[in-house]
Structure formats: C-alpha cells, structure tokens
mmCIF file of C-alpha atoms in Angstrom:
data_model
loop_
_atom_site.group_PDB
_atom_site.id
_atom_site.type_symbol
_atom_site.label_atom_id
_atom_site.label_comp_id
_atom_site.label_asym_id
_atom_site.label_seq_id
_atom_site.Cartn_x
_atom_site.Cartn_y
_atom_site.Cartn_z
ATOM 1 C CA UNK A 6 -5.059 48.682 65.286
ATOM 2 C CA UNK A 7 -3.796 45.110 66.073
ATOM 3 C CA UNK A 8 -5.076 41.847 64.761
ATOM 4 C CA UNK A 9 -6.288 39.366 66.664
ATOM 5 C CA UNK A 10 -3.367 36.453 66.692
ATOM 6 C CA UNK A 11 -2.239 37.851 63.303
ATOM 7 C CA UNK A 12 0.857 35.770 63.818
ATOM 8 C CA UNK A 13 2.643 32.956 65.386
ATOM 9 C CA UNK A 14 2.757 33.340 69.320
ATOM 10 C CA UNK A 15 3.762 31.281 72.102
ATOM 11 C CA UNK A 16 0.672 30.192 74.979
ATOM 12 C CA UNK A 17 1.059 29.401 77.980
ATOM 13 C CA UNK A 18 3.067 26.242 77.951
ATOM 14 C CA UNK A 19 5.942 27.751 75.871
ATOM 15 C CA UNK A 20 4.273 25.952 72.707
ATOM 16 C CA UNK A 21 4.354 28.027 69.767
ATOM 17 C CA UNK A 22 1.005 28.918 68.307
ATOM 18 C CA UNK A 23 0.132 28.617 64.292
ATOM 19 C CA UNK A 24 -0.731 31.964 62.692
ATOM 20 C CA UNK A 25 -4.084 33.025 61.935
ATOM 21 C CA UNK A 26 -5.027 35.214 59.197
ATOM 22 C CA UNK A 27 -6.691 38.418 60.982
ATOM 23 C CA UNK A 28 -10.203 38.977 61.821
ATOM 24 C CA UNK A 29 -13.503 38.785 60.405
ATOM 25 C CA UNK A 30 -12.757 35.109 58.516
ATOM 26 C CA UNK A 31 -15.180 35.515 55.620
ATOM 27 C CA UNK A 32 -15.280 34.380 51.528
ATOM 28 C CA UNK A 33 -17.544 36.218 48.930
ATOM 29 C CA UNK A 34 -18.587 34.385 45.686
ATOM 30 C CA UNK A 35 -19.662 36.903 43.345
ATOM 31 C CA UNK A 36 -21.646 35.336 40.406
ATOM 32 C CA UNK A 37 -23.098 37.400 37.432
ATOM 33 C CA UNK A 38 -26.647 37.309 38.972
ATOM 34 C CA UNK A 39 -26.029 36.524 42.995
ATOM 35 C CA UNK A 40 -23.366 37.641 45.647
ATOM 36 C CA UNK A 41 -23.221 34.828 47.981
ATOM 37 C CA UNK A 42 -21.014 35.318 51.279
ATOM 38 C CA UNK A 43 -19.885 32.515 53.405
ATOM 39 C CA UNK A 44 -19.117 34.154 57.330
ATOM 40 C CA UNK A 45 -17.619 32.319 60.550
ATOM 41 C CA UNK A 46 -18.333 34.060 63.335
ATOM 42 C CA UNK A 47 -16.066 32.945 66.146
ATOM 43 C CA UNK A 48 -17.960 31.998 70.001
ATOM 44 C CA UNK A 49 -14.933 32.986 71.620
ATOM 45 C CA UNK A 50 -11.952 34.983 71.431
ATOM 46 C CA UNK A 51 -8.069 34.891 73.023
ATOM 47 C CA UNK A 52 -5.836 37.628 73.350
ATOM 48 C CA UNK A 53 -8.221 40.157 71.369
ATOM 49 C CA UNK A 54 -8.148 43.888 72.645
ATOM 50 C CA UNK A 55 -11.187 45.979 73.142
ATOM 51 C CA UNK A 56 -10.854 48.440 70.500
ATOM 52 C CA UNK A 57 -10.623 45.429 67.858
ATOM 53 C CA UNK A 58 -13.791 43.607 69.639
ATOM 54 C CA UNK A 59 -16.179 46.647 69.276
ATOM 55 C CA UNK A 60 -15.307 45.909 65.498
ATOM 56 C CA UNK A 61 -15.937 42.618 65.103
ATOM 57 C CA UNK A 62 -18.907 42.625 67.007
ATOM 58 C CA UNK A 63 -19.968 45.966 64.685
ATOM 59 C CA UNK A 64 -19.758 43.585 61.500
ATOM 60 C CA UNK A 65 -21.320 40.779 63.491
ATOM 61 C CA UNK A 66 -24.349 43.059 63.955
ATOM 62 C CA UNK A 67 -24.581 43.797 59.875
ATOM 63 C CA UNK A 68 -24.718 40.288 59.029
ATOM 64 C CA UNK A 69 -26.143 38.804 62.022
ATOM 65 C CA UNK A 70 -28.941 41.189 63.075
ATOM 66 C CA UNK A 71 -31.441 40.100 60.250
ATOM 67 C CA UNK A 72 -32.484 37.617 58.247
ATOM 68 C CA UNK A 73 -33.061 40.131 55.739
ATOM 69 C CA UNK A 74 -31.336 42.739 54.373
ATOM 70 C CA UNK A 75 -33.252 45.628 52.455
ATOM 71 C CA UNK A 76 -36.039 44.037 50.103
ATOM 72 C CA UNK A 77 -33.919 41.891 48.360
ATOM 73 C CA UNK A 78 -30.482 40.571 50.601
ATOM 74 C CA UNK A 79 -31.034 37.449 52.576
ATOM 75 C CA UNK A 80 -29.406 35.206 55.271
ATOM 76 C CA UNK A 81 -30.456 31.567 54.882
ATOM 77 C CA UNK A 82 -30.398 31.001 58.788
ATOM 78 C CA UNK A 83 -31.860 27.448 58.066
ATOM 79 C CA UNK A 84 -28.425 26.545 56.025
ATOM 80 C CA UNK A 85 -26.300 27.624 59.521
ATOM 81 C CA UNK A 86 -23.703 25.204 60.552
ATOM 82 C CA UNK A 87 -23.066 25.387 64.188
ATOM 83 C CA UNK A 88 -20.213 24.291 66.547
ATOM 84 C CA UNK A 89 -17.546 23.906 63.665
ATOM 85 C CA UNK A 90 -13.756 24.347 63.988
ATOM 86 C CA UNK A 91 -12.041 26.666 61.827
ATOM 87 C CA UNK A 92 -8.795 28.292 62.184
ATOM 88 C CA UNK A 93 -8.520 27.447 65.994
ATOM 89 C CA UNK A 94 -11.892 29.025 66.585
ATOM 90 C CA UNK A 95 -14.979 27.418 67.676
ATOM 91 C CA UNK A 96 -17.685 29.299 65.766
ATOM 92 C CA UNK A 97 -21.053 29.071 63.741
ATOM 93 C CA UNK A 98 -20.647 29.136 59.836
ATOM 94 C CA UNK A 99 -23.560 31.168 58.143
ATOM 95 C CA UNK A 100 -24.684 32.229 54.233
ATOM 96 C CA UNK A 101 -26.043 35.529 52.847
ATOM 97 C CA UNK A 102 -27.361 36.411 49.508
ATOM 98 C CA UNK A 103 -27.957 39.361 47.500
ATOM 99 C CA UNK A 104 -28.169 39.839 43.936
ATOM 100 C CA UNK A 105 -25.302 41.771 41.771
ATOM 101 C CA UNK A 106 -26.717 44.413 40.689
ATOM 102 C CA UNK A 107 -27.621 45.338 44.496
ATOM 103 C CA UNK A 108 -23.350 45.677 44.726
ATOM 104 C CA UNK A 109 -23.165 49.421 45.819
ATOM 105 C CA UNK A 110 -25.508 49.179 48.611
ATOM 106 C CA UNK A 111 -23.548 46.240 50.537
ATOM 107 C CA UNK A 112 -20.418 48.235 49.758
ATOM 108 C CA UNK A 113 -21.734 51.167 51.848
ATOM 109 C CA UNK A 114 -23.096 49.052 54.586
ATOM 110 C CA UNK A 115 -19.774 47.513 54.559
ATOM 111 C CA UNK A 116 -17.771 50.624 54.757
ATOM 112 C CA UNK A 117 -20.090 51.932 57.010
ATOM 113 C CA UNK A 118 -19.396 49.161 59.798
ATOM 114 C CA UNK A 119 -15.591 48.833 58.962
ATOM 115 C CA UNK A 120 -15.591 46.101 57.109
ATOM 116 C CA UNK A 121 -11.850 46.561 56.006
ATOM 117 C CA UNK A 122 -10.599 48.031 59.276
ATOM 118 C CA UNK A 123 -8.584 45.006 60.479
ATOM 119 C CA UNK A 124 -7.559 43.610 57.453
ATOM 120 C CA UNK A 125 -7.421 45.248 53.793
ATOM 121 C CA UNK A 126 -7.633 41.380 52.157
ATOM 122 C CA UNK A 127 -10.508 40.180 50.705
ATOM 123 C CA UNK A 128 -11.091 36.393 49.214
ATOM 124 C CA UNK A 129 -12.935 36.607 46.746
ATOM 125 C CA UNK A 130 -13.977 34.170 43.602
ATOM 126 C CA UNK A 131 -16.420 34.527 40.700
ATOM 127 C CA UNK A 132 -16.215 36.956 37.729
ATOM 128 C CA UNK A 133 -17.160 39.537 40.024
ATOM 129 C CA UNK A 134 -13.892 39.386 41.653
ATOM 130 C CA UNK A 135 -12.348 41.233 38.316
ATOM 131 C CA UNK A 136 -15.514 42.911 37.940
ATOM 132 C CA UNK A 137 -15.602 44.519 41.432
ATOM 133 C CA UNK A 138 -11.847 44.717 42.289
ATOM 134 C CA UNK A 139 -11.251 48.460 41.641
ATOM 135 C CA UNK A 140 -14.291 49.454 43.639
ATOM 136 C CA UNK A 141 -13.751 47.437 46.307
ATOM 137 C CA UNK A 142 -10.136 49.030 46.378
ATOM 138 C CA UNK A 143 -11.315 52.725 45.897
ATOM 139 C CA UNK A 144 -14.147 52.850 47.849
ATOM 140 C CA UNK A 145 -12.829 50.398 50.856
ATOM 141 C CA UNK A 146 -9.291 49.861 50.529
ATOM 142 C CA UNK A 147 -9.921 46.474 50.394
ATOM 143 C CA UNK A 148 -7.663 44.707 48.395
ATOM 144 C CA UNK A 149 -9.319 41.237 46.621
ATOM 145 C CA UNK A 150 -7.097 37.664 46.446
ATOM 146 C CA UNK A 151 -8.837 36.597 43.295
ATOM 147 C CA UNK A 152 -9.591 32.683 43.149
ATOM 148 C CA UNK A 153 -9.951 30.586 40.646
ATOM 149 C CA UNK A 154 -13.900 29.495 40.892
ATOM 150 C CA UNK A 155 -13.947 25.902 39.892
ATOM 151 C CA UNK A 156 -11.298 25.091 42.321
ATOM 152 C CA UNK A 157 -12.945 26.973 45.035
ATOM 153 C CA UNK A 158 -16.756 25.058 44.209
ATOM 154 C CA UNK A 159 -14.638 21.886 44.294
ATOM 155 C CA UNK A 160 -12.941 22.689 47.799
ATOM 156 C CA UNK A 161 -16.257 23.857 48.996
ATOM 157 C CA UNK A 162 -18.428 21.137 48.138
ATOM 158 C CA UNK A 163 -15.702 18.632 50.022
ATOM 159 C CA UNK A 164 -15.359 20.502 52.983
ATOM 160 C CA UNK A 165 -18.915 20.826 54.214
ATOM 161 C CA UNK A 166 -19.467 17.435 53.239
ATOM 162 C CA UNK A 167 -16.647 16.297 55.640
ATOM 163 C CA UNK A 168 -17.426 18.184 58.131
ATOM 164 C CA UNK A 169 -21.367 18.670 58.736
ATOM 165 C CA UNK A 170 -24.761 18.164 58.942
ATOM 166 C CA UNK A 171 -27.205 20.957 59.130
ATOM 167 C CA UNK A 172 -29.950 20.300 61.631
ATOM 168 C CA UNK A 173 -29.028 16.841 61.818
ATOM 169 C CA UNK A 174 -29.366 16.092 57.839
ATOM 170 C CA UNK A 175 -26.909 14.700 55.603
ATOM 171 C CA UNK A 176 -25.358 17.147 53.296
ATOM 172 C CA UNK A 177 -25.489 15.058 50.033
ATOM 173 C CA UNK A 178 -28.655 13.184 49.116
ATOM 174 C CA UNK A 179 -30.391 12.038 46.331
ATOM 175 C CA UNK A 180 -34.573 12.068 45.993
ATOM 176 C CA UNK A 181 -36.678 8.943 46.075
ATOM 177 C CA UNK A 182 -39.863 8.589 43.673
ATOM 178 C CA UNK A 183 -38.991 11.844 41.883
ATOM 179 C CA UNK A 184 -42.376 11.248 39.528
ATOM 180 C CA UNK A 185 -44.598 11.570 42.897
ATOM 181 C CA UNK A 186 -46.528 14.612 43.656
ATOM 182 C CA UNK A 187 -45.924 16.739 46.492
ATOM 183 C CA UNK A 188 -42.870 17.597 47.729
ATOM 184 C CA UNK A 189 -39.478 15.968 47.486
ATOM 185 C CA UNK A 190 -38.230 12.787 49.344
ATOM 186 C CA UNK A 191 -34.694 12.905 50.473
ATOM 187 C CA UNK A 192 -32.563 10.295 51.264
ATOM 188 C CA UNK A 193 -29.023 10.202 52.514
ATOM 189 C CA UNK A 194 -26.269 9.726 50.813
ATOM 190 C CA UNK A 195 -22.660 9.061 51.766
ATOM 191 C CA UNK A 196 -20.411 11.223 49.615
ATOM 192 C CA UNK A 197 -17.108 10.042 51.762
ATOM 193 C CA UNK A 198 -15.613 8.874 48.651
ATOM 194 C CA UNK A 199 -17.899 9.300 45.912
ATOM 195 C CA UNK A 200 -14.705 9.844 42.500
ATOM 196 C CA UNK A 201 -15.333 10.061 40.350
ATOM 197 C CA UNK A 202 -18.061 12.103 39.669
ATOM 198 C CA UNK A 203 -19.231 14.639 37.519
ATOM 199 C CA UNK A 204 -20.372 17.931 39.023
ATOM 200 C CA UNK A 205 -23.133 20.412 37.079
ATOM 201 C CA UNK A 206 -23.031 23.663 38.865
ATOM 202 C CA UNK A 207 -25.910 25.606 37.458
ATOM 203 C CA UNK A 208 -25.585 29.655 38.374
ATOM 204 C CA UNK A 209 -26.490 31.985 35.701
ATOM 205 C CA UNK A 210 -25.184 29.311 33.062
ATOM 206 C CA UNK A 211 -23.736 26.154 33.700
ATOM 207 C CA UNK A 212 -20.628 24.430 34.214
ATOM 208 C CA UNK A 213 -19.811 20.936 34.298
ATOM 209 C CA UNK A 214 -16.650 19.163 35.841
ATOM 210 C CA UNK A 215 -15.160 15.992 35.766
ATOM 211 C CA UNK A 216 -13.918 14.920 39.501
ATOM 212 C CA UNK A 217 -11.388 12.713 40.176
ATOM 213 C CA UNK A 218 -9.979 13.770 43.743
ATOM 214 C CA UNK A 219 -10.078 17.057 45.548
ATOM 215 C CA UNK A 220 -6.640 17.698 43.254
ATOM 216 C CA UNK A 221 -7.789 16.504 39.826
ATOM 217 C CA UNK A 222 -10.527 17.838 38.229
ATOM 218 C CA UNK A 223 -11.388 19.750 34.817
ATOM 219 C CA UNK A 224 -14.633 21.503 33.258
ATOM 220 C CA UNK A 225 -16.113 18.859 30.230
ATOM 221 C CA UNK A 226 -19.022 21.076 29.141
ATOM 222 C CA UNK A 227 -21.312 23.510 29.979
ATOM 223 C CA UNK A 228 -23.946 26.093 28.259
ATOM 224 C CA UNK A 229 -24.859 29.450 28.674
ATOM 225 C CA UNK A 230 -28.718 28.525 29.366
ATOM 226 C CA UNK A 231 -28.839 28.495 33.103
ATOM 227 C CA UNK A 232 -30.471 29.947 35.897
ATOM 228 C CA UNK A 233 -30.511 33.415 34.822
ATOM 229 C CA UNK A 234 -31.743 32.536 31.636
ATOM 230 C CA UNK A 235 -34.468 30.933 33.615
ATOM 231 C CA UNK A 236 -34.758 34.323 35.455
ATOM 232 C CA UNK A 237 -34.416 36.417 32.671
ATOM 233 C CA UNK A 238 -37.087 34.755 30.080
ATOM 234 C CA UNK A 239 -39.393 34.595 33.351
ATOM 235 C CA UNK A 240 -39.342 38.267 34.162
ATOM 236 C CA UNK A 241 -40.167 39.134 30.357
ATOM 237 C CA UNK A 242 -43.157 36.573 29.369
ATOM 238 C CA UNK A 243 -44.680 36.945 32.434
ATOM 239 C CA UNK A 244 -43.461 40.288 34.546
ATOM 240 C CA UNK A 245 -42.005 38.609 37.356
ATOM 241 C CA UNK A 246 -39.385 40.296 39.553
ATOM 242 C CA UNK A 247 -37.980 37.644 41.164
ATOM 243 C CA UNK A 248 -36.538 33.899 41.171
ATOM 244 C CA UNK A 249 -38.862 33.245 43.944
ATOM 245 C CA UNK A 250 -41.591 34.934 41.942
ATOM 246 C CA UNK A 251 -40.550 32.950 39.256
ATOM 247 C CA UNK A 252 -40.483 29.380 40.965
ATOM 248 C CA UNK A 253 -44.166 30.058 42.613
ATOM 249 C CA UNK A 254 -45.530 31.002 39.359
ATOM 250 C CA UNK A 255 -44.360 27.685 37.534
ATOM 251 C CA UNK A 256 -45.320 25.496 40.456
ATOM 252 C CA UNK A 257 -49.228 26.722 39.441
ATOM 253 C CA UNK A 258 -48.643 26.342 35.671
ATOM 254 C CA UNK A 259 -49.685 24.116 32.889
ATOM 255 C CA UNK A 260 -46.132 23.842 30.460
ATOM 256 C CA UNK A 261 -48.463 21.177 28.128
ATOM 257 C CA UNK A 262 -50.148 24.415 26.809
ATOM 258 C CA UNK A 263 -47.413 26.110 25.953
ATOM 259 C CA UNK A 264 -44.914 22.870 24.825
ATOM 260 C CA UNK A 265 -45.651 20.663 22.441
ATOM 261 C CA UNK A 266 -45.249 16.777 23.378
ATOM 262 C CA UNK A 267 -44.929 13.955 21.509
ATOM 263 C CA UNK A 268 -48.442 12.890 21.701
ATOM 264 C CA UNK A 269 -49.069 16.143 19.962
ATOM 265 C CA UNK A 270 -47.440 14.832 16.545
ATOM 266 C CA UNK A 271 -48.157 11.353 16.600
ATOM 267 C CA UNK A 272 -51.760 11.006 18.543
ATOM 268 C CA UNK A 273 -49.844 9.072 21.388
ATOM 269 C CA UNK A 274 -46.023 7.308 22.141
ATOM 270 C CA UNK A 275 -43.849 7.399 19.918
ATOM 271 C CA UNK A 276 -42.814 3.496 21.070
ATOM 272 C CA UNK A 277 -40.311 2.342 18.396
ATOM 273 C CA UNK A 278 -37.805 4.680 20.154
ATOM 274 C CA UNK A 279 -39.684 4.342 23.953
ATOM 275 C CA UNK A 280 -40.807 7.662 24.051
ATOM 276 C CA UNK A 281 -43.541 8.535 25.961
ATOM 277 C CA UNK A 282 -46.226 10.444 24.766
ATOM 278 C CA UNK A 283 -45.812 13.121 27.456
ATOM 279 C CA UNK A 284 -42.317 14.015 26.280
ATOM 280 C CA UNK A 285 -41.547 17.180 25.351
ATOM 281 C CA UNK A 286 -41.135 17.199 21.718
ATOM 282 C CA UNK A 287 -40.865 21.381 21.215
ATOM 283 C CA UNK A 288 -40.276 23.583 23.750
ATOM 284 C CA UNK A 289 -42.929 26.270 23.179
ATOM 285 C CA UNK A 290 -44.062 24.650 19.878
ATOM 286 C CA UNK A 291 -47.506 25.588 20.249
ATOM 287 C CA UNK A 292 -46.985 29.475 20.832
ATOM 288 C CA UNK A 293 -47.311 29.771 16.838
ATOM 289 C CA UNK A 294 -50.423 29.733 17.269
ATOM 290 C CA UNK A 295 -52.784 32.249 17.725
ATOM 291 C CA UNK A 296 -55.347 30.858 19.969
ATOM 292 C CA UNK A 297 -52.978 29.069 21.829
ATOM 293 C CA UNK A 298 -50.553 31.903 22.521
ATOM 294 C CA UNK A 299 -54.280 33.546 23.878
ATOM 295 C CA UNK A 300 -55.498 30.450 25.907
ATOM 296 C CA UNK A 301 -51.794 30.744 28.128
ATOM 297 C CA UNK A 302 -51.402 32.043 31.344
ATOM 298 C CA UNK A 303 -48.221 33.877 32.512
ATOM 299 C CA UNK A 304 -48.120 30.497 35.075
ATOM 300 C CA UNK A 305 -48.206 28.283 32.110
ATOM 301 C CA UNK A 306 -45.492 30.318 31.060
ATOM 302 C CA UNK A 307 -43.123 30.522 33.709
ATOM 303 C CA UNK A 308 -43.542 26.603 33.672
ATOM 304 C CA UNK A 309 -42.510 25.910 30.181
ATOM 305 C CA UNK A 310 -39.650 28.222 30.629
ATOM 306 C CA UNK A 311 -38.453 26.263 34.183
ATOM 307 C CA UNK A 312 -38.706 22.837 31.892
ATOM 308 C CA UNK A 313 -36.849 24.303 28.570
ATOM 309 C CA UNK A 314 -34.279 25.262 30.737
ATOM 310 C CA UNK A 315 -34.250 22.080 32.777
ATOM 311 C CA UNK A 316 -34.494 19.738 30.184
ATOM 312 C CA UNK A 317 -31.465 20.953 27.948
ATOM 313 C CA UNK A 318 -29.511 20.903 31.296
ATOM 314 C CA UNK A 319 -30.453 17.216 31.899
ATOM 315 C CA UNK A 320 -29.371 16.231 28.425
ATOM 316 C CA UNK A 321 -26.052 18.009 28.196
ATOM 317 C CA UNK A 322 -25.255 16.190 31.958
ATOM 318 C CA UNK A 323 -26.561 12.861 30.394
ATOM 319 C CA UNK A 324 -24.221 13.192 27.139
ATOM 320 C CA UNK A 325 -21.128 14.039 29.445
ATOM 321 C CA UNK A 326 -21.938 11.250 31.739
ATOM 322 C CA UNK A 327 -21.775 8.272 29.246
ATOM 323 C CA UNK A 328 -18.801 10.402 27.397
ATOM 324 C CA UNK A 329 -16.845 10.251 29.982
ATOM 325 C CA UNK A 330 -18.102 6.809 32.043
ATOM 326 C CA UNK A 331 -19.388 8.507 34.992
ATOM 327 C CA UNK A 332 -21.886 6.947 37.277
ATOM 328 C CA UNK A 333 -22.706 9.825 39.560
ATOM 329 C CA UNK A 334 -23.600 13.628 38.841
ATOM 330 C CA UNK A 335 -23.606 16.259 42.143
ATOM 331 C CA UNK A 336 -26.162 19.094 41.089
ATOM 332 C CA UNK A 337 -25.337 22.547 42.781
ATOM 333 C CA UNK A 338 -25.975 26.081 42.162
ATOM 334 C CA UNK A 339 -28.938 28.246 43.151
ATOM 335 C CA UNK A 340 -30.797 27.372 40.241
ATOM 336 C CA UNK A 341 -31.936 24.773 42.560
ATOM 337 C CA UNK A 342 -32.889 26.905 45.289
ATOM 338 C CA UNK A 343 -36.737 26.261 46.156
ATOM 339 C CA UNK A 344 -36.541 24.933 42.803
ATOM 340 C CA UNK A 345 -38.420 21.298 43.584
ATOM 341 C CA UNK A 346 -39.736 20.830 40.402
ATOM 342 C CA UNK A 347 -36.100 21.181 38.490
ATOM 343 C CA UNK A 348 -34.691 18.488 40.931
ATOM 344 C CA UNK A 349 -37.385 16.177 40.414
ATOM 345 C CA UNK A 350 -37.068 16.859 36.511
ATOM 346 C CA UNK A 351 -32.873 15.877 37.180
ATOM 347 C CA UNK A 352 -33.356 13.255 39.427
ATOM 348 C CA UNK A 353 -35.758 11.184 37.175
ATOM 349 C CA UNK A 354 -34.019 12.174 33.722
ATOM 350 C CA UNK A 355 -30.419 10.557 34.864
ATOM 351 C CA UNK A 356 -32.055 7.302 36.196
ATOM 352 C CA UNK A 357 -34.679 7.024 33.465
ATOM 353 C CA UNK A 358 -32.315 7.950 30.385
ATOM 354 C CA UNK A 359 -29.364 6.019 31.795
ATOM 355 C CA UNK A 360 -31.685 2.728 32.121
ATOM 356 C CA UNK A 361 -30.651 3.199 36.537
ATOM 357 C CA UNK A 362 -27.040 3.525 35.618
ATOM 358 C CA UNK A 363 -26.266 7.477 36.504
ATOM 359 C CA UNK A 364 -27.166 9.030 40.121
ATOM 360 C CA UNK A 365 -28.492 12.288 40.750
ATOM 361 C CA UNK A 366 -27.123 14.042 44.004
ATOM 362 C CA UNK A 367 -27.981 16.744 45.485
ATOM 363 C CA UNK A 368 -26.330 19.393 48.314
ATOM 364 C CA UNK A 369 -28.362 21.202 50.803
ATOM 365 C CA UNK A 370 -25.881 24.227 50.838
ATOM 366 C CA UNK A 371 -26.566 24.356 46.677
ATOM 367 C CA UNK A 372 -25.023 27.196 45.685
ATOM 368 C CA UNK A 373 -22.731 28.304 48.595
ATOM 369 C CA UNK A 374 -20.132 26.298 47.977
ATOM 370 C CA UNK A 375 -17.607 28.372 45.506
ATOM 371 C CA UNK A 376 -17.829 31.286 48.824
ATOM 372 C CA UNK A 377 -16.740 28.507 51.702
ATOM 373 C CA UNK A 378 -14.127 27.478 48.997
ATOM 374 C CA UNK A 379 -12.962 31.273 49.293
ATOM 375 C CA UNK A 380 -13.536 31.188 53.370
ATOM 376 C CA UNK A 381 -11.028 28.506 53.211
ATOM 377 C CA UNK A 382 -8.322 30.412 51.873
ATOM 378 C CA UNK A 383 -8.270 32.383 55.281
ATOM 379 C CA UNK A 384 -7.194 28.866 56.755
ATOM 380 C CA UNK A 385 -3.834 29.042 54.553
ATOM 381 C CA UNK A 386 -0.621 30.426 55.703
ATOM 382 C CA UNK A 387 -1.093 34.517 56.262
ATOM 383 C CA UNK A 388 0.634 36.964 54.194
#
C-alpha cells in the first residue's frame, strides 16, 4: 500500500516538494497512570489513493466518532485546536485519554481499524514506551521511536503556546483572587518569552525543570507524591474509582477535621513566624484519635488527601524557585485536570510564600503536552 507523499515529489510548477512522514500523524504519551494521545487529522488530502483513504478515514472514525470511549477512554473535544498547519496539512489537532491499565483494549481497537497499516512507526514518550514496546511490536507490528519525555513536555508546551488559542483563550494564564470562592478567574498571560522559568509537571509523581530556552533545560527536583498518589490514597480511604470521583468528593469535604492546623496547637496564629492560624500544621494529625477518625466523612477525606498532596508540591516548587532565582513556575500535568481547588492552593502559595515575587502559570492543554511533543517528531525528516 502506498503512503500518502511519503517522500519528496515535484508539484505542478516543477518545485520540489518536502517529504512527509506517512499517514495518520499522531504522538502517544504513555504515563504510569494515563495514556494521553495527541491526533491531527488532516481537512484535505493531495495525491492520496483510494485504498489508503478508506484507512485513514477507518482510524478517523475510532478516534473521532465519540467523545467517549468504553466507560473509562475520553476525547477532551473542548481542548480541540482547529485550523492549524502541520506538516503541509491544514487540519484540526485533538486529545484522548485513557488510563494504563485499560492498554490491551486500545491495542485491539487499534489493530482492529489498521492502525499500523500505512506506517509500522510509532512516536511514542513516557515509561510506557519501554513498558509497551514489545506488545505494540507483537501484537501490531508497530515499531515505537522512543522519546525522551522531558524534552518532548518542553517542545510541547512551546509549540501550542506559539501557535494557538482554544476557543479564543490564551493558552497560558495565571488565576486572579485565588482565596475567592467559586470557581477560578483566569487571566491571560503572554508566555512569548517567558525564560527562564521553572516547570512542575505533576503526573503520577512530579517533575520539576529548570527552563532556559527551548534547547536548555534540566530536571532540579521532583517527588514521588503526585497525582496518583492523590488517586491512589483516594480510592482506599474513601472507595472512590476515579480521579473525577475523587475531585467531586473533596470539593464537598471538610480537610480541618481530618488536618490539624496551627490554631489547633497554639489556640490561634502562630504570629512570631506569620503563620496563620488556618495553616496546616499536620496533615491528618487528628486521625489519632478515636472520635475524630469517627466524626470524618469519606469527603472530608478525599479533601485532606487533595491538600497533603498539594501542599508538599507547593513547597518543593517554592524551595526550587528561590534555589535557583526563578520568578515564574508553569504548572502542567493532569493532576490539574478539573482539579480547581489544587490550582487555587498553587496559585496563592507561590505569591503568598514568595512575598509577590514567584508567578503561578497555568496551561489549558495541562497534561497533553509530552504527546504533541511526540506528534512533533512526525514533522522531522522521514526515515
């Protein structure tokens, strides 16, 4: 079967055309608890035959069909990017989820609609790339090009920044009055030139990376209590099944019943150091207790467990930050998906802590941006 403009070719004005990697252009980020897949899905085609049409428009169908896949893969239609150039190609960008362990079913969907047919090259980034490489290659004969996933998050995050807005939003923005109630206010930011800047990409744990340029950048820090730690206490104290489960339950909660603040140990502030009484002294420091373990809901729960997590986040960030005289910190990763509460928490920690000095940003694409860092390699020179 031929590939659509799988190499150079001359048009109609004797010019030579650049090659084109083949047909479907897509990059899969596969973390330890989510798959996330980045596809651009050309408007329209030149020089494609029929045979290699029907297939494309096959795997168009299994990602494009639904907004849902099964009970637990999802395409986040509201993240679509439309009307960008890629490759030559006029197209729509979209973003699919699913979680890991859900693997073998997308694999047979995918072999089912010939997801390998035209091309037997996947790009592919996260540990799941070494985790998943022999089955990909046994059960589709899909071979992976394994890429490094702090360089791909890095390329990512610049390139829909660039080139974007969803729905006529800025891509980077950072949250005004993060101590009001409700939901969050955004407001625009210009991320044009924003180096340096540290970057805390929070997945199942966290990394964090000092930015330079797109070229020079390095991980600082990081800490294996992340998102699915988050996930994982949550589904244990309080059955859950779920993130989303997870993130409605501690929206409703109480964490003061479960925490113990400063007011707790001394009767109010603690003001020679300018802590408020309503700081968390001990995370969970009153489940010792009998009565008070019994007096908890699985809400209050889920809560205390969203702010644990959140809080040692915040102060890792905040030690890198003055370590290594940054002013800025981009938050990413789908920790942050519908995750209001842990953005506020960010937002106000950096400018309260830092006395105004460190800015919290935030992406709307969160935690896509390691899989359009692995799209992108399709825009390099073809094997």
């Amino acid at each position: 079967m031929a590939s659509p403009d799988a190499g150079p070719g001359i048009d109609t004005k004797g010019i030579r055309k650049p090659a084109r990697h083949p047909l479907p252009y897509y990059g899969i980020d596969i973390g330890g608890t989510l798959v996330k897949l980045v596809y651009f899905e050309p408007l329209t085609f030149d020089d494609v035959e029929e045979e290699t049409l029907e297939t494309l428009q096959s795997i168009k169908d299994m990602l494009l069909s639904s907004v849902a896949y099964g009970h637990t893969g999802v395409r986040d239609a509201h993240l679509e990017i439309k009307g960008l150039k890629f490759n030559n190609f006029t197209g729509n960008m979209h973003f699919i989820r699913f979680p890991t362990h859900r693997m073998d079913s997308f694999i047979k969907m995918a072999k089912e609609r010939e997801f390998s047919a035209m091309h037997n090259i996947c790009h592919a980034t996260g540990g799941g790339a070494y985790k998943f490489e022999d089955k990909f290659q046994t059960d589709m004969n899909l071979r992976f090009n394994k890429l490094d996933e702090i360089e791909c998050l890095i390329k990512g995050i610049h390139y829909i920044d660039h080139n974007t807005e969803v729905n006529g939003k800025s891509e980077c923005f950072s949250i005004a009055r993060p101590r009001d109630p409700g939901d969050i206010v955004k407001l625009p930011y210009n991320f044009q030139n924003p180096y340096p800047y540290l970057v805390c990409n929070i997945g199942s744990g966290v990394s964090i990376m000092v930015v330079n340029s797109p070229q020079d950048y390095r991980r600082v820090s990081g800490t294996s209590l992340g998102g699915g730690t988050f996930l994982g206490l949550c589904c244990l104290l309080t059955g859950c099944e779920t993130f989303e489960e997870a993130i409605e339950l501690a929206a409703s909660g109480d964490s003061t019943k479960v925490d113990k603040l400063v007011r707790d140990i001394y009767g109010g502030d603690y003001e020679k150091f300018d802590l408020s009484g309503d700081v968390v002294a001990s995370s969970f420091g009153k489940m010792n207790q009998k009565e008070l373990r019994d007096a908890t809901t699985k809400e209050d729960l889920a809560a205390a467990t969203l702010i644990t997590i959140t809080n040692n986040i915040g102060a890792i960030v905040m030690n890198c930050a003055g370590r290594e005289g940054m002013s800025r910190v981009v938050f990413v990763g789908n920790f942050l998906r519908v995750n209001q509460i842990a953005m506020k928490m960010l937002a106000y920690a950096m400018d309260f802590w830092s006395k105004g000095t460190l800015k919290a940003l935030f992406l709307e694409h969160e935690g896509y941006f390691g899989a359009v860092g692995a799209l992108l390699a399709t825009s390099e020179s073809p094997e």
